[in-house]
Structure formats: structure tokens, C-alpha cells
Coordinates of C-alpha atoms in Angstrom, one line a residue:
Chain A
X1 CA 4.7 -3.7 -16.9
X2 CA 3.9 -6.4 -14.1
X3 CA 3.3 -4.1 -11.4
X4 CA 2.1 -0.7 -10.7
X5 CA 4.6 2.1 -11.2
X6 CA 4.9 5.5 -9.9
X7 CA 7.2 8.6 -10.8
X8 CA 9.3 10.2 -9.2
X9 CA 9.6 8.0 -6.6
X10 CA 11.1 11.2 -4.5
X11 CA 10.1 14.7 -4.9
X12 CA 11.2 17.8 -2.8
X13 CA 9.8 21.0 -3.7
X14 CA 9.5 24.5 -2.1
X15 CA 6.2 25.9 -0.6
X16 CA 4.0 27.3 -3.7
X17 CA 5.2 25.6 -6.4
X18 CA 3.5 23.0 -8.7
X19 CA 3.9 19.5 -8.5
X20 CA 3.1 16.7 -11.0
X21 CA 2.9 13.5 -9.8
X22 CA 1.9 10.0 -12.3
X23 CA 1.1 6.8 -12.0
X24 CA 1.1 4.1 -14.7
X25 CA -1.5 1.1 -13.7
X26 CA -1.4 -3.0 -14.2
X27 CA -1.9 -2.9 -18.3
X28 CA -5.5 -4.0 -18.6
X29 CA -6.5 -2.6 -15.0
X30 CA -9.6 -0.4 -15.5
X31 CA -10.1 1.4 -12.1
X32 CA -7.4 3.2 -10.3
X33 CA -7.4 5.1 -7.3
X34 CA -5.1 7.8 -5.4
X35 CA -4.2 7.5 -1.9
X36 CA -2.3 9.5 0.6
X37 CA -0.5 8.5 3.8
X38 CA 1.2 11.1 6.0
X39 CA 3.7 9.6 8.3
X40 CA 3.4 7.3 10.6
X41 CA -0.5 7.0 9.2
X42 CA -3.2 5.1 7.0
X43 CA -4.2 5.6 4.2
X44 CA -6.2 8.7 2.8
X45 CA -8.3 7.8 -0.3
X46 CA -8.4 11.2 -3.0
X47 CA -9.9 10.2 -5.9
X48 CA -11.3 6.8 -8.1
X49 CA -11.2 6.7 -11.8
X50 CA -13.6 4.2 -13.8
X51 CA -11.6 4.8 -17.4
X52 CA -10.8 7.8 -17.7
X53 CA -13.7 9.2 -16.1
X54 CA -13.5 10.3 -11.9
X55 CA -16.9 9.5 -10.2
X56 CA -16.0 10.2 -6.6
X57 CA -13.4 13.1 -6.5
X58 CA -14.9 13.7 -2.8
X59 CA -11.2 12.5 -1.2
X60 CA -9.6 15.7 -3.0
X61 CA -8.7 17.9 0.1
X62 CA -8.9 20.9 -1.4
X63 CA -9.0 22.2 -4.9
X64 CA -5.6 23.1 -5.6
X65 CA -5.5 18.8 -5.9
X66 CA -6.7 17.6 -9.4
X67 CA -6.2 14.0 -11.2
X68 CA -6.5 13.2 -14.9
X69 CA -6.4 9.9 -16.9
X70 CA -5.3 9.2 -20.6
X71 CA -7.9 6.5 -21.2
X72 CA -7.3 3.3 -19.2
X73 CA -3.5 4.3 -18.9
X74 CA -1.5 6.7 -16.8
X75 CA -2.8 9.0 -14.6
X76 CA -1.6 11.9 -13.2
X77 CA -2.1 13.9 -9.5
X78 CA -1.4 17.7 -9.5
X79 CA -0.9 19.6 -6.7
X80 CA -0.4 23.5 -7.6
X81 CA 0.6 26.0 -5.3
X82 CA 2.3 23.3 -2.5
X83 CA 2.0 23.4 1.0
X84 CA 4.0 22.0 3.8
X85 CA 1.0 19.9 5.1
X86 CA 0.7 18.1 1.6
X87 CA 4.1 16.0 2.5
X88 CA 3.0 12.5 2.1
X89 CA 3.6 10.0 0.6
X90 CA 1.0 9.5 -2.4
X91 CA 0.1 6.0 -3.4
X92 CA -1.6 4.9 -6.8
X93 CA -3.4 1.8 -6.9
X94 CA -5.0 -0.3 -9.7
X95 CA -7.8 -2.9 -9.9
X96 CA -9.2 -5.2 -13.4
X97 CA -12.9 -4.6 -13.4
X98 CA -15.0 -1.6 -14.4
X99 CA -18.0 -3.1 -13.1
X100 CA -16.7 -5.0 -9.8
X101 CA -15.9 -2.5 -7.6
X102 CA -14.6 -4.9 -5.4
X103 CA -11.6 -6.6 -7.1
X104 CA -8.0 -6.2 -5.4
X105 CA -6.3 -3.1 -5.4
X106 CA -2.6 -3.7 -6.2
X107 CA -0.6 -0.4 -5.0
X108 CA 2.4 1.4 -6.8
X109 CA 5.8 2.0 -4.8
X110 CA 4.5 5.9 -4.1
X111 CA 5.8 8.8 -4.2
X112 CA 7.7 10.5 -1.4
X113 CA 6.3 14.5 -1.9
X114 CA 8.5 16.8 0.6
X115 CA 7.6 20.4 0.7
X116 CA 10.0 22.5 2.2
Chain B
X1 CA -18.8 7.7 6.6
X2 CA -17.2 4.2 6.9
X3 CA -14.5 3.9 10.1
X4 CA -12.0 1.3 10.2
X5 CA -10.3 0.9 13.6
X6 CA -7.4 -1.7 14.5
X7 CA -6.1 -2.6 17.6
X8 CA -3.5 -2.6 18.8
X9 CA -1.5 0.1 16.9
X10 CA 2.0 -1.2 18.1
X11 CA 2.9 -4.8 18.6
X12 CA 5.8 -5.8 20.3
X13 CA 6.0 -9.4 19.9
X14 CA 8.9 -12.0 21.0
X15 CA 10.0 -14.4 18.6
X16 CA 7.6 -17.8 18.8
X17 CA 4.8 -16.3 20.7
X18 CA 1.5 -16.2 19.3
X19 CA -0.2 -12.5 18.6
X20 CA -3.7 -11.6 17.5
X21 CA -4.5 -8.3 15.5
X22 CA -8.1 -7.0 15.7
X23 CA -10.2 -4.9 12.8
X24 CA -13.5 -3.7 13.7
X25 CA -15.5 -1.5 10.9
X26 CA -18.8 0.2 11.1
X27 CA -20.7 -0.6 8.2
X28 CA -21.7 -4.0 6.7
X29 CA -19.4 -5.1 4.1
X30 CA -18.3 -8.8 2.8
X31 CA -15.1 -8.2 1.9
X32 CA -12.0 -7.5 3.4
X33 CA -8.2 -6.9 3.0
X34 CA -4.8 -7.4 5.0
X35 CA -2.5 -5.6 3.3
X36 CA 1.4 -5.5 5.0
X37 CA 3.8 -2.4 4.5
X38 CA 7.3 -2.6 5.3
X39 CA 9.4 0.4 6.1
X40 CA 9.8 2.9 2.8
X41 CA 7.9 0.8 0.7
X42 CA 4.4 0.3 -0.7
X43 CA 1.4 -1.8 0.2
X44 CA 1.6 -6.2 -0.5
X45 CA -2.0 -8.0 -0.5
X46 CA -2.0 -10.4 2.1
X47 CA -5.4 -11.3 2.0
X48 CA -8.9 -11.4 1.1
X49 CA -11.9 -12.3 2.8
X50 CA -14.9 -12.8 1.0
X51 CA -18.0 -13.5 3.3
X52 CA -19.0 -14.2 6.9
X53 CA -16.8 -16.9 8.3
X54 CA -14.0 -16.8 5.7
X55 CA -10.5 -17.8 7.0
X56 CA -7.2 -17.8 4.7
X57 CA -4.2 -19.0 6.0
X58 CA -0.6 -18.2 4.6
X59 CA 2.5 -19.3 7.1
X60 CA 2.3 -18.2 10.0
X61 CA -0.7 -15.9 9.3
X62 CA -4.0 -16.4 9.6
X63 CA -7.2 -13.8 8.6
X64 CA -10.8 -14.6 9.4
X65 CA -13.9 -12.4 8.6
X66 CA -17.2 -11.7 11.0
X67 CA -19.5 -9.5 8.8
X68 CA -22.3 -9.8 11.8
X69 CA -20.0 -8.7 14.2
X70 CA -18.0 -6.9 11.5
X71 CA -14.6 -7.6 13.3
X72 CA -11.6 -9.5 11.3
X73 CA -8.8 -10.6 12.9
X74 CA -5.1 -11.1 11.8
X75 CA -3.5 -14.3 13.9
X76 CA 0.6 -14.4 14.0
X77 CA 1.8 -18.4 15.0
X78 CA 5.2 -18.0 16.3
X79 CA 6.6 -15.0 15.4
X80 CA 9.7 -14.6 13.6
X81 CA 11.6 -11.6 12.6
X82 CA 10.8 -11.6 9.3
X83 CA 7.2 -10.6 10.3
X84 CA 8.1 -7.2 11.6
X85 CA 6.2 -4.8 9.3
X86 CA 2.9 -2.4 9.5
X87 CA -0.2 -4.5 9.1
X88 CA -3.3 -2.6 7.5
X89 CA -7.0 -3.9 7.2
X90 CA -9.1 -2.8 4.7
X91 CA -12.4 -2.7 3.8
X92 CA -14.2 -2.0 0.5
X93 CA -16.6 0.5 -0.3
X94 CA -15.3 1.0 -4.2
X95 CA -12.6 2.9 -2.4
X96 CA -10.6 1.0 0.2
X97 CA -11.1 2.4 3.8
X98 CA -7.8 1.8 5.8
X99 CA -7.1 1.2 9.6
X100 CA -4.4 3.2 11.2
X101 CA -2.5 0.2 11.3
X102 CA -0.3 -2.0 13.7
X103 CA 3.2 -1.3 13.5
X104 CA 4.6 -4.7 14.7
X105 CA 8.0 -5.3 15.8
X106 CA 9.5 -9.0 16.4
X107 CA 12.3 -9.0 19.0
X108 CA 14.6 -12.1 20.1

């Protein structure tokens, strides 16, 4: 596609459930990154994928967050067990080079997570 | 740990004034983003600056880069409506570290 996307783009779900959150990167983008931005705030990084491998998990706040990647393709953020303080808005970004960390990051649309 | 701070954090501007917004960071880096968010929706690249004394100018914005004094600033020429938004710097240590960002809001 030409742009990052994200799905859903809105997601309300009751305290203690599972959420799955994904994230489909520019085709050919190697790196992708996870961000989170509570209201009214910047941004959070969470975690950086190289491929489909995650060298610095160290945003994660706790571990009831985990990210995978197929590949160079979709990713996916899941938050299990959900609490109110994870609302946010989560927001996926991709970049082109593996090796040049220091390309543009072009962001997704986000996803609106509500926990209720 | 890497600390991004912009000031100010709201911006009330009046249409055809000139505004300036400032970035200061902690650690040496030579490259830095403005990235603009409007209400609801994601993050646009505004710019990028890639050394010491870089400026990039697009309408009435304008984004220069000090790496010794490690300060970027974000001028507005003559605000217009259009420009009200939430401004973020940027800089890049593999993983982006953001400021909390200037809400600005253009009034008549």
C-alpha cells in the first residue's frame, strides 16, 4: 500500500481482556517501530524491529505487552489482561533501511485502544 | 536516557504574526525531525535536519538545527489558520525520542 496502515483504527475493550493490535508497514520498509501517546502527550517508543527480529524491547511497560513480526511484513502488538492506564493511542511506524537507523519514520493512522 | 523538551507547549498565535518554537535535547545527535499532528490523526514529516547549521524551509515554516547547542527551532511567517495543529520535534537515537509538543492554535 502507499502508506502505513493500522487496524482497528478504534478499539474499546473491558479491563482484563486481550487485545490484538497490527500494523502493516510501507512494502519494502525493513524497520518498524511501536509508539504510544496517551492524551494530550508525546510519544512513548515500545519496541523496534530490524526484520523480524526486536533488538530493543526495553520501551515495553510491562510484560503483559508483547510485539511479533511475520518477516518484513505485519506486525502485531498484544496487550493481554488490559488495564484502564493502557488507553492510548498506539502508533506504528516504518522506515527503508536495516542498516541506517536513521532514515524517516513514516507513521500509521493509530489505533484508538479504550479500556473501560 | 535521551530528553527532548519543547517550548512552549501551547501557542496561541494571531493570524500574520510571526512565532518561534524551540527544541532543546540532551545528547549529541545530527539529525532531527518536525513532525505535525492534527487533531485525531497520525503524525506528517515536516522536516529533516541533517547536521549543524541545516535550515529547510517549506511555506511559511522554517526548521534550523544547532547540534553544539543542541537546540532546533520551528519558525512560523505569518500565521494562518491552516497552521493550527500539534508540532512535535524529534530526535533519533534508532528510536525517535519525542517532545511533549506545542499545541498551536491560530486565531483571527
Amino acid at each position: 500500500g502507499a502508506g502505513v496502515s493500522q487496524s482497528p483504527s478504534n478499539k474499546v475493550t473491558e479491563k482484563g481482556k486481550d487485545v490484538e493490535l497490527r500494523c502493516d508497514p510501507i512494502s519494502g520498509h525493513t524497520a518498524l517501530y511501536w509508539y504510544r501517546q496517551r492524551l494530550g502527550q508525546g510519544l512513548e517508543f515500545l519496541i523496534y524491529f530490524q526484520g523480524n527480529s526486536a533488538p530493543d524491547k526495553s520501551g515495553l511497560p510491562s510484560d503483559r505487552f508483547s510485539a511479533e513480526r511475520t518477516g518484513e511484513s505485519v506486525s502485531t502488538l498484544t496487550i493481554q489482561r488490559t488495564q484502564q492506564e493502557d488507553s492510548a493511542v498506539y502508533l506504528c511506524a516504518s522506515s527503508s533501511r536495516l542498516a541506517d537507523y536513521q532514515e524517516t519514520q513514516y507513521f500509521g493512522p493509530g489505533t484508538r485502544l479504550l479500556v473501560l | 536516557e535521551l530528553k527532548v523538551e519543547q517550548n512552549p507547549l501551547f501557542l496561541s498565535m494571531q493570524e500574520g504574526k510571526n512565532y518561534t518554537i524551540y527544541c532543546n535535547y540532551s545528547t549529541t545527535s545530527d539529525r532531527l525531525y518536525w513532525y505535525r499532528q492534527d487533531p485525531g490523526k497520525s503524525l506528517e514529516s515536516l522536516f529533516v535536519l541533517l547536521s549543524n547549521g541545516a535550515v529547510k524551509q517549506e511555506g511559511r515554516l522554517m526548521a534550523s538545527l544547532d547540534t553544539k547547542a543542541r537546540l532546533s527551532t520551528l519558525h512560523i511567517t505569518a500565521a494562518v489558520h491552516d497552521l493550527s495543529a500539534t508540532y512535535f520535534c524529534a530526535v533519533n537515537d534508532y528510536k525517535l525520542s519525542f517532545g511533549a509538543g506545542t499545541t498551536v492554535t491560530v486565531r483571527a
